Short mmCIF file of C-alpha atoms and ligand atoms in Angstrom, two decimals:
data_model
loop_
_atom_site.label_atom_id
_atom_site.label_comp_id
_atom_site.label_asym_id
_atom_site.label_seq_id
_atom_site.Cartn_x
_atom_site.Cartn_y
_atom_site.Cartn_z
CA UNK E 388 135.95 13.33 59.12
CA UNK E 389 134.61 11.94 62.37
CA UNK E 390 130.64 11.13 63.08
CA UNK E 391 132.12 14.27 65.81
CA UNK E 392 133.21 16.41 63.46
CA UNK E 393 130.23 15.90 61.16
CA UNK E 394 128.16 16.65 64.27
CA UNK E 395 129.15 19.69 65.32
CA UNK E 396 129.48 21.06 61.57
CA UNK E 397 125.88 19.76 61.31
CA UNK E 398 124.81 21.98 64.19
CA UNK E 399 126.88 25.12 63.35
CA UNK E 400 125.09 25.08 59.98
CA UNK E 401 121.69 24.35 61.72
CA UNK E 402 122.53 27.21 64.22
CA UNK E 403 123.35 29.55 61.25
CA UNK E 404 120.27 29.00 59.69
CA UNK E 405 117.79 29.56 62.66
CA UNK E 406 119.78 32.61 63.61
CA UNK E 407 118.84 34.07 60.04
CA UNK E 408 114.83 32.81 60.20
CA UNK E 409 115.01 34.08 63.59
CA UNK E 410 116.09 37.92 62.40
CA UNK E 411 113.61 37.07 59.64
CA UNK E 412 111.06 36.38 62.14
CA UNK E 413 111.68 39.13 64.04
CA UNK E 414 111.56 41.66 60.99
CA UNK E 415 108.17 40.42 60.15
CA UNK E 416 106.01 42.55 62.63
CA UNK E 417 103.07 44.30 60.64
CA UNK E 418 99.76 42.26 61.17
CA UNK E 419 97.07 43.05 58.52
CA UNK E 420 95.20 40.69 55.80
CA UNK E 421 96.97 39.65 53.11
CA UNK E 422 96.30 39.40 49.21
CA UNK E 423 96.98 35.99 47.44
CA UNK E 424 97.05 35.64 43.78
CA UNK E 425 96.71 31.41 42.88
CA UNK E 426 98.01 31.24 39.58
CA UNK E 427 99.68 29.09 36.62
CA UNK E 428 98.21 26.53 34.54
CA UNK E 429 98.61 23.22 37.24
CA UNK E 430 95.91 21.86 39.30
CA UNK E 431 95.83 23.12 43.11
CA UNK E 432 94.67 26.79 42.70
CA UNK E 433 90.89 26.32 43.93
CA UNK E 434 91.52 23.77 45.77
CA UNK E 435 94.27 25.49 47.76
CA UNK E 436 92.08 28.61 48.26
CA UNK E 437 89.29 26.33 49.55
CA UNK E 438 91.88 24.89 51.92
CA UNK E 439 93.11 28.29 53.12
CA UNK E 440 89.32 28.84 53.92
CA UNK E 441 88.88 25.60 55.93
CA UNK E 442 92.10 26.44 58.36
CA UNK E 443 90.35 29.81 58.41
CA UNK E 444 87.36 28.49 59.67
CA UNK E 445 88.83 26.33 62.05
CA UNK E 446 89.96 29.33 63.77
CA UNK E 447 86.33 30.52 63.73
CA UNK E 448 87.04 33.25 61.49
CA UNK E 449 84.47 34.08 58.82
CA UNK E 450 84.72 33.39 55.16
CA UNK E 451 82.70 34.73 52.05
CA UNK E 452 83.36 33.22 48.54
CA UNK E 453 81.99 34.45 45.14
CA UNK E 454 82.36 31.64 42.36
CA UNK E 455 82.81 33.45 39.00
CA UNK E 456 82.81 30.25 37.01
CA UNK E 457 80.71 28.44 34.72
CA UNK E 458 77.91 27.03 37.66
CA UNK E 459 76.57 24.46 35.71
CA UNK E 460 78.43 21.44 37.89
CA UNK E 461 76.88 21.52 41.66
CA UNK E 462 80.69 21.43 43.31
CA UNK E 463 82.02 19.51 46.29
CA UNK E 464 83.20 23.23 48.00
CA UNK E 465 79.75 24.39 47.66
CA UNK E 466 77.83 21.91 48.70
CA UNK E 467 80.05 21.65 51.60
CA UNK E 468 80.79 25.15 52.65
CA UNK E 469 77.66 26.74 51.41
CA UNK E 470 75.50 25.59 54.74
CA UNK E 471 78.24 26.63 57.24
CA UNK E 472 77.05 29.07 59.70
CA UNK E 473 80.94 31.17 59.01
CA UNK E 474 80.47 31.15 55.20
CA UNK E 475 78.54 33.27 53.01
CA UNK E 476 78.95 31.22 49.14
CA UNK E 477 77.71 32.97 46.43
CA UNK E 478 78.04 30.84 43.33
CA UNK E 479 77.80 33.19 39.78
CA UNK E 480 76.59 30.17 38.05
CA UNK E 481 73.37 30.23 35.90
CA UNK E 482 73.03 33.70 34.79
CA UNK E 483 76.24 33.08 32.69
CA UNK E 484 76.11 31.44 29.52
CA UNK E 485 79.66 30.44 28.14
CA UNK E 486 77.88 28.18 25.76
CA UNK E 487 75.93 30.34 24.45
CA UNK E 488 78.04 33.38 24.17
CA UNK E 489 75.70 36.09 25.02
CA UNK E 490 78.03 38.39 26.19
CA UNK E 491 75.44 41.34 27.21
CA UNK E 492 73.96 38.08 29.79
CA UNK E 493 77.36 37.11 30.56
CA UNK E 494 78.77 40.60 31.52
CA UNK E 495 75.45 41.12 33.70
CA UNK E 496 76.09 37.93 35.42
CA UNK E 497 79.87 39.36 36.19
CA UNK E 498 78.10 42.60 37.16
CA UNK E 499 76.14 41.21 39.64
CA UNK E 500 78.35 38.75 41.41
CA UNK E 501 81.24 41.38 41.54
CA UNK E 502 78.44 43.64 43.39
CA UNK E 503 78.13 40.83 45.81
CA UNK E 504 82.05 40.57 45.94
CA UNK E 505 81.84 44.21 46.51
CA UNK E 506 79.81 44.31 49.49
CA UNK E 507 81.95 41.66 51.05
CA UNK E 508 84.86 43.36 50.86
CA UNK E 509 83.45 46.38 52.67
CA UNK E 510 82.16 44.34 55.43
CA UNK E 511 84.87 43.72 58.25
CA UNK E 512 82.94 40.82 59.93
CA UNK E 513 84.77 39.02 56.87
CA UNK E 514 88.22 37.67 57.85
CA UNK E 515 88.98 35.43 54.80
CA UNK E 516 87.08 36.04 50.72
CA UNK E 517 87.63 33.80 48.10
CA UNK E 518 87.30 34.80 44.19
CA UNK E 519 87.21 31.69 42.68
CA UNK E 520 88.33 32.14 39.06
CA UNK E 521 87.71 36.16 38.77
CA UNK E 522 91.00 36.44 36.56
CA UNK E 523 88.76 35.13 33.75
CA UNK E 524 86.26 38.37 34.27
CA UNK E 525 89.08 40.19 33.77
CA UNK E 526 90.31 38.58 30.42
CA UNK E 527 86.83 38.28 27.97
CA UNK E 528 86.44 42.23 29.49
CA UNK E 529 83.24 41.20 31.55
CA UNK E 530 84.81 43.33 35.27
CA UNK E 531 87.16 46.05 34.54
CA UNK E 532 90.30 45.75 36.96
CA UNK E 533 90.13 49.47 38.56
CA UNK E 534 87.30 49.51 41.04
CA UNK E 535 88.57 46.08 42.06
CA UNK E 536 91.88 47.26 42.73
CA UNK E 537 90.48 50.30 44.71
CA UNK E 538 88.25 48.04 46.47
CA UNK E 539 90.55 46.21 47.38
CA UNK E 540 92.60 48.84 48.62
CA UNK E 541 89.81 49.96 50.83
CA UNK E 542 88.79 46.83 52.62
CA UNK E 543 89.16 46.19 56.10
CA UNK E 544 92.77 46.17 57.47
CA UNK E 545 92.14 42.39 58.74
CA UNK E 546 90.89 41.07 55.65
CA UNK E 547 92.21 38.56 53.39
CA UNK E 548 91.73 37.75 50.21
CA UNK E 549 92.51 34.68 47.77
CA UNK E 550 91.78 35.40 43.85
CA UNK E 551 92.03 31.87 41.83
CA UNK E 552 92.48 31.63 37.86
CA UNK E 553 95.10 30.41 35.36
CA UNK E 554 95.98 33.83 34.21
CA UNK E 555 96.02 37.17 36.43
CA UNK E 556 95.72 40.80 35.77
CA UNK E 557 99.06 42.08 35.76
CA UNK E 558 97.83 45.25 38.16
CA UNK E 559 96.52 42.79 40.37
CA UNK E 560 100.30 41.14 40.73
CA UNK E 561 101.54 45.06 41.60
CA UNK E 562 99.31 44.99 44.66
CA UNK E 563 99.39 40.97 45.69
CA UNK E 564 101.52 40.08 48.94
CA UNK E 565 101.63 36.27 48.07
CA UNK E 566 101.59 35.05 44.41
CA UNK E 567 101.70 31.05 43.87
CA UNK E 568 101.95 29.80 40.22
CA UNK E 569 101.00 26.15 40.27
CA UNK E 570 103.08 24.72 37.19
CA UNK E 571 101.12 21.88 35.17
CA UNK E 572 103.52 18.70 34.99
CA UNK E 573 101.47 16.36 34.45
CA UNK E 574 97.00 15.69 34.50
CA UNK E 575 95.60 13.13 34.46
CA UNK E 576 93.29 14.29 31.85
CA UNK E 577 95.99 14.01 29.25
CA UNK E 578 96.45 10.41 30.19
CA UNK E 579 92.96 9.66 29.43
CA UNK E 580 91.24 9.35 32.88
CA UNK E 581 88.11 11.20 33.13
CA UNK E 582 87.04 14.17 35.21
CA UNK E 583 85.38 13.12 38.68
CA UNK E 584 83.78 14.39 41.46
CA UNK E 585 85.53 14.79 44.62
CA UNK E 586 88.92 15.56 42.33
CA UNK E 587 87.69 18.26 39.96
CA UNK E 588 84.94 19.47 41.65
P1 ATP A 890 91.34 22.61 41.42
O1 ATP A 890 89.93 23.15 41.54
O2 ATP A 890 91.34 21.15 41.26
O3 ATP A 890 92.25 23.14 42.48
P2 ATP A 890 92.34 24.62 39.64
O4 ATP A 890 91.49 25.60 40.32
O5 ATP A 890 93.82 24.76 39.80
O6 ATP A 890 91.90 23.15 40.02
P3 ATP A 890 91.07 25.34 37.14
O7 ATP A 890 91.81 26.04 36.08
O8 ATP A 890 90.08 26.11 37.95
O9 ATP A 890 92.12 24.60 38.08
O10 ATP A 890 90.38 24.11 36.49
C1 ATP A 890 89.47 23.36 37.20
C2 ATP A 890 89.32 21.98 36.66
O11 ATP A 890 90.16 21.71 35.56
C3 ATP A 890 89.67 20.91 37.68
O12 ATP A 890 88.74 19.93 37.42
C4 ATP A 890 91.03 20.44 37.32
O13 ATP A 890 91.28 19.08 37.63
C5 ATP A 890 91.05 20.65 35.86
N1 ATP A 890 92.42 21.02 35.46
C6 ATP A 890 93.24 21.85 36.11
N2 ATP A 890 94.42 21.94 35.49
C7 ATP A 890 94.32 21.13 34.41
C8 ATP A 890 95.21 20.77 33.35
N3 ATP A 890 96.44 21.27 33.29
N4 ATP A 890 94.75 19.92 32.40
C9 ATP A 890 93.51 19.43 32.45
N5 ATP A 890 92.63 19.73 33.42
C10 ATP A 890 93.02 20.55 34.38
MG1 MG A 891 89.88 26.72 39.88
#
């Protein structure tokens, strides 16, 4: 075959393929907020929400984030986001005591933060949320799953949402738009190199 031939075969098949993104395009018309779901066991689901939030930001949209993880490290996303005029950060943090296993604290502590999570999501000045690692609330039975799925029916047409953690709630995959699983291949953990700031949080 000719570097002609290979050409213009090149740019049927290139033609062919922007005719079908184009329909694709063009079928994609609704504009509302979105629900992501960053799952799987890999590293990149926190990290990828906080990313979301950043491009969100850049757009001078505002963001609210509740933290439902452990709170005792100070993290790099809070300490950098938590001072922004666009971003209300609410960590969980030190009413919960996974060490200790007091689950009546621990399912207060959940209580209170999915209150503040809650109020967000009512609150249409918020463009972008962030629930860092709520799937875990779900799992030890510290949030049941109901008034967060009606919540999160109810919120503000405009709104999206990004809920991070390794395992979701399978009714919150029934009423996701975009669901990510982040496969673990490899961590550097397992090769021996210790957690730092700046890479795990
Ligand atoms: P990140 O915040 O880096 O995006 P993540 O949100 O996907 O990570 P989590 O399950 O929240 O992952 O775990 C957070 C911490 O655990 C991070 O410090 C991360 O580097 C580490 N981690 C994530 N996946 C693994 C893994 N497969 N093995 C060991 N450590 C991991
Ligand atoms: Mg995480």
């Amino acid at each position: 075959m000719s570097d002609k031939d290979s050409e213009e075969k090149h740019l049927y098949k290139m033609q062919k393929k922007k005719a079908i993104i184009d329909a694709r395009i063009a079928k994609a018309t609704e504009e509302r907020g979105v629900l992501i779901l960053m799952k799987g066991n890999g590293k990149g689901k926190s990290s990828s929400a906080f990313g979301t939030m950043a491009r969100s930001l850049g757009h001078g949209l505002r963001a609210g984030v509740v933290q439902f993880s452990k709170g005792w490290l100070e993290t790099g996303e809070h300490l950098f986001f938590k001072d922004h005029p666009m971003v209300d950060f609410h960590v969980m943090g030190h009413g919960f005591t996974w060490e200790t296993q007091d689950k009546t604290q621990d399912i207060a502590a959940a209580q209170s933060a999915w209150e503040v999570a809650k109020a967000m999501l009512s609150d249409d000045r918020y463009n972008i949320l962030i629930f860092d690692e709520m799937s875990y609330m779900f799992k030890y039975g510290y949030l049941d799953v109901s008034p967060v799925i009606t919540a999160l029916a109810n919120r503000p047409t405009h709104q999206s949402v990004i809920i991070t953690g390794r395992t979701m709630h399978r009714e919150l995959g029934e009423v996701a738009d975009t669901i990510s699983k982040i496969e673990d291949v490899e961590h550097a953990f397992r090769k021996g190199v210790k957690a730092q700031p700046g890479i795990e949080w």
